[in-house]
Amino acid sequence: MEELYRTVALTSEKGDGEIAELKSTLEGLKQEAAARSERNKDLLSKRMAEIQGELKGLRGNPYAARPSIYSGDAPSMIDLKG
């Protein structure tokens, strides 16, 4: 890429300076991207832990696992007139 840029640049002196500037800018962007990635990773880990805690709380609901007495298929009343 550097050679391609040098061939396009007007003067080699100016081109070398711009290449150095581009390299330093690119290095800064790499560091910024790595920092953001690490921060996002931490935020995602925290959020995943929160969601897992919420799911454990929902699983601990004593009424969620117990079937309703009205949900059975068998009749529960006797027809006395019948």
PDB file of C-alpha atoms in Angstrom:
ATOM      1  CA  MET A   1       0.000   0.000   0.000  1.00  0.00           C
ATOM      2  CA  GLU A   2       2.848   2.350   0.818  1.00  0.00           C
ATOM      3  CA  GLU A   3       4.427   1.887  -2.607  1.00  0.00           C
ATOM      4  CA  LEU A   4       1.118   2.531  -4.299  1.00  0.00           C
ATOM      5  CA  TYR A   5       0.658   5.712  -2.281  1.00  0.00           C
ATOM      6  CA  ARG A   6       4.206   6.840  -3.065  1.00  0.00           C
ATOM      7  CA  THR A   7       3.640   6.437  -6.800  1.00  0.00           C
ATOM      8  CA  VAL A   8       0.490   8.520  -6.577  1.00  0.00           C
ATOM      9  CA  ALA A   9       1.955  11.218  -4.309  1.00  0.00           C
ATOM     10  CA  LEU A  10       3.302  14.343  -6.013  1.00  0.00           C
ATOM     11  CA  THR A  11       6.681  14.468  -4.294  1.00  0.00           C
ATOM     12  CA  SER A  12       8.418  11.694  -2.418  1.00  0.00           C
ATOM     13  CA  GLU A  13       9.288  14.038   0.452  1.00  0.00           C
ATOM     14  CA  LYS A  14       5.684  15.087   0.894  1.00  0.00           C
ATOM     15  CA  GLY A  15       4.498  11.524   0.329  1.00  0.00           C
ATOM     16  CA  ASP A  16       6.832  10.108   3.007  1.00  0.00           C
ATOM     17  CA  GLY A  17       5.549  12.642   5.519  1.00  0.00           C
ATOM     18  CA  GLU A  18       1.965  11.805   4.683  1.00  0.00           C
ATOM     19  CA  ILE A  19       2.701   8.086   4.930  1.00  0.00           C
ATOM     20  CA  ALA A  20       4.171   8.567   8.405  1.00  0.00           C
ATOM     21  CA  GLU A  21       1.123  10.606   9.396  1.00  0.00           C
ATOM     22  CA  LEU A  22      -1.215   7.954   8.005  1.00  0.00           C
ATOM     23  CA  LYS A  23       0.675   5.235   9.876  1.00  0.00           C
ATOM     24  CA  SER A  24       0.422   7.093  13.169  1.00  0.00           C
ATOM     25  CA  THR A  25      -3.267   7.804  12.584  1.00  0.00           C
ATOM     26  CA  LEU A  26      -3.868   4.152  11.751  1.00  0.00           C
ATOM     27  CA  GLU A  27      -2.052   3.051  14.905  1.00  0.00           C
ATOM     28  CA  GLY A  28      -4.202   5.422  16.967  1.00  0.00           C
ATOM     29  CA  LEU A  29      -7.351   4.046  15.383  1.00  0.00           C
ATOM     30  CA  LYS A  30      -6.209   0.486  16.100  1.00  0.00           C
ATOM     31  CA  GLN A  31      -5.677   1.331  19.766  1.00  0.00           C
ATOM     32  CA  GLU A  32      -9.047   3.085  19.970  1.00  0.00           C
ATOM     33  CA  ALA A  33     -10.801   0.119  18.357  1.00  0.00           C
ATOM     34  CA  ALA A  34      -9.102  -2.295  20.766  1.00  0.00           C
ATOM     35  CA  ALA A  35     -10.141  -0.157  23.751  1.00  0.00           C
ATOM     36  CA  ARG A  36     -13.739   0.050  22.531  1.00  0.00           C
ATOM     37  CA  SER A  37     -13.791  -3.673  21.899  1.00  0.00           C
ATOM     38  CA  GLU A  38     -12.593  -4.372  25.428  1.00  0.00           C
ATOM     39  CA  ARG A  39     -15.147  -1.963  26.912  1.00  0.00           C
ATOM     40  CA  ASN A  40     -17.958  -3.528  24.868  1.00  0.00           C
ATOM     41  CA  LYS A  41     -16.812  -6.990  25.944  1.00  0.00           C
ATOM     42  CA  ASP A  42     -17.019  -5.939  29.600  1.00  0.00           C
ATOM     43  CA  LEU A  43     -20.448  -4.374  29.126  1.00  0.00           C
ATOM     44  CA  LEU A  44     -21.704  -7.484  27.356  1.00  0.00           C
ATOM     45  CA  SER A  45     -20.383  -9.716  30.142  1.00  0.00           C
ATOM     46  CA  LYS A  46     -22.161  -7.614  32.770  1.00  0.00           C
ATOM     47  CA  ARG A  47     -25.419  -7.645  30.840  1.00  0.00           C
ATOM     48  CA  MET A  48     -25.217 -11.407  30.287  1.00  0.00           C
ATOM     49  CA  ALA A  49     -24.718 -11.901  34.041  1.00  0.00           C
ATOM     50  CA  GLU A  50     -27.783  -9.717  34.730  1.00  0.00           C
ATOM     51  CA  ILE A  51     -29.910 -11.705  32.294  1.00  0.00           C
ATOM     52  CA  GLN A  52     -28.715 -15.009  33.759  1.00  0.00           C
ATOM     53  CA  GLY A  53     -29.677 -13.753  37.218  1.00  0.00           C
ATOM     54  CA  GLU A  54     -33.125 -12.773  35.960  1.00  0.00           C
ATOM     55  CA  LEU A  55     -33.583 -16.210  34.399  1.00  0.00           C
ATOM     56  CA  LYS A  56     -32.571 -17.930  37.637  1.00  0.00           C
ATOM     57  CA  GLY A  57     -35.103 -15.772  39.457  1.00  0.00           C
ATOM     58  CA  LEU A  58     -37.833 -16.806  37.051  1.00  0.00           C
ATOM     59  CA  ARG A  59     -36.930 -20.475  37.405  1.00  0.00           C
ATOM     60  CA  GLY A  60     -37.199 -20.178  41.186  1.00  0.00           C
ATOM     61  CA  ASN A  61     -40.868 -19.172  41.002  1.00  0.00           C
ATOM     62  CA  PRO A  62     -42.785 -21.862  42.951  1.00  0.00           C
ATOM     63  CA  TYR A  63     -46.004 -21.192  41.037  1.00  0.00           C
ATOM     64  CA  ALA A  64     -44.457 -21.603  37.593  1.00  0.00           C
ATOM     65  CA  ALA A  65     -43.789 -25.345  37.911  1.00  0.00           C
ATOM     66  CA  ARG A  66     -47.031 -26.261  39.678  1.00  0.00           C
ATOM     67  CA  PRO A  67     -49.891 -27.152  37.308  1.00  0.00           C
ATOM     68  CA  SER A  68     -53.261 -25.602  37.964  1.00  0.00           C
ATOM     69  CA  ILE A  69     -55.923 -27.799  39.541  1.00  0.00           C
ATOM     70  CA  TYR A  70     -58.248 -26.727  36.742  1.00  0.00           C
ATOM     71  CA  SER A  71     -55.910 -27.743  33.917  1.00  0.00           C
ATOM     72  CA  GLY A  72     -56.469 -31.527  34.193  1.00  0.00           C
ATOM     73  CA  ASP A  73     -58.391 -33.524  31.569  1.00  0.00           C
ATOM     74  CA  ALA A  74     -60.261 -35.730  34.041  1.00  0.00           C
ATOM     75  CA  PRO A  75     -63.592 -34.434  35.344  1.00  0.00           C
ATOM     76  CA  SER A  76     -63.421 -33.186  38.884  1.00  0.00           C
ATOM     77  CA  MET A  77     -67.160 -32.776  39.633  1.00  0.00           C
ATOM     78  CA  ILE A  78     -69.890 -35.366  39.878  1.00  0.00           C
ATOM     79  CA  ASP A  79     -73.211 -34.862  38.110  1.00  0.00           C
ATOM     80  CA  LEU A  80     -75.829 -35.753  40.729  1.00  0.00           C
ATOM     81  CA  LYS A  81     -78.870 -35.169  38.502  1.00  0.00           C
ATOM     82  CA  GLY A  82     -77.609 -37.431  35.758  1.00  0.00           C
TER      83      GLY A  82
END
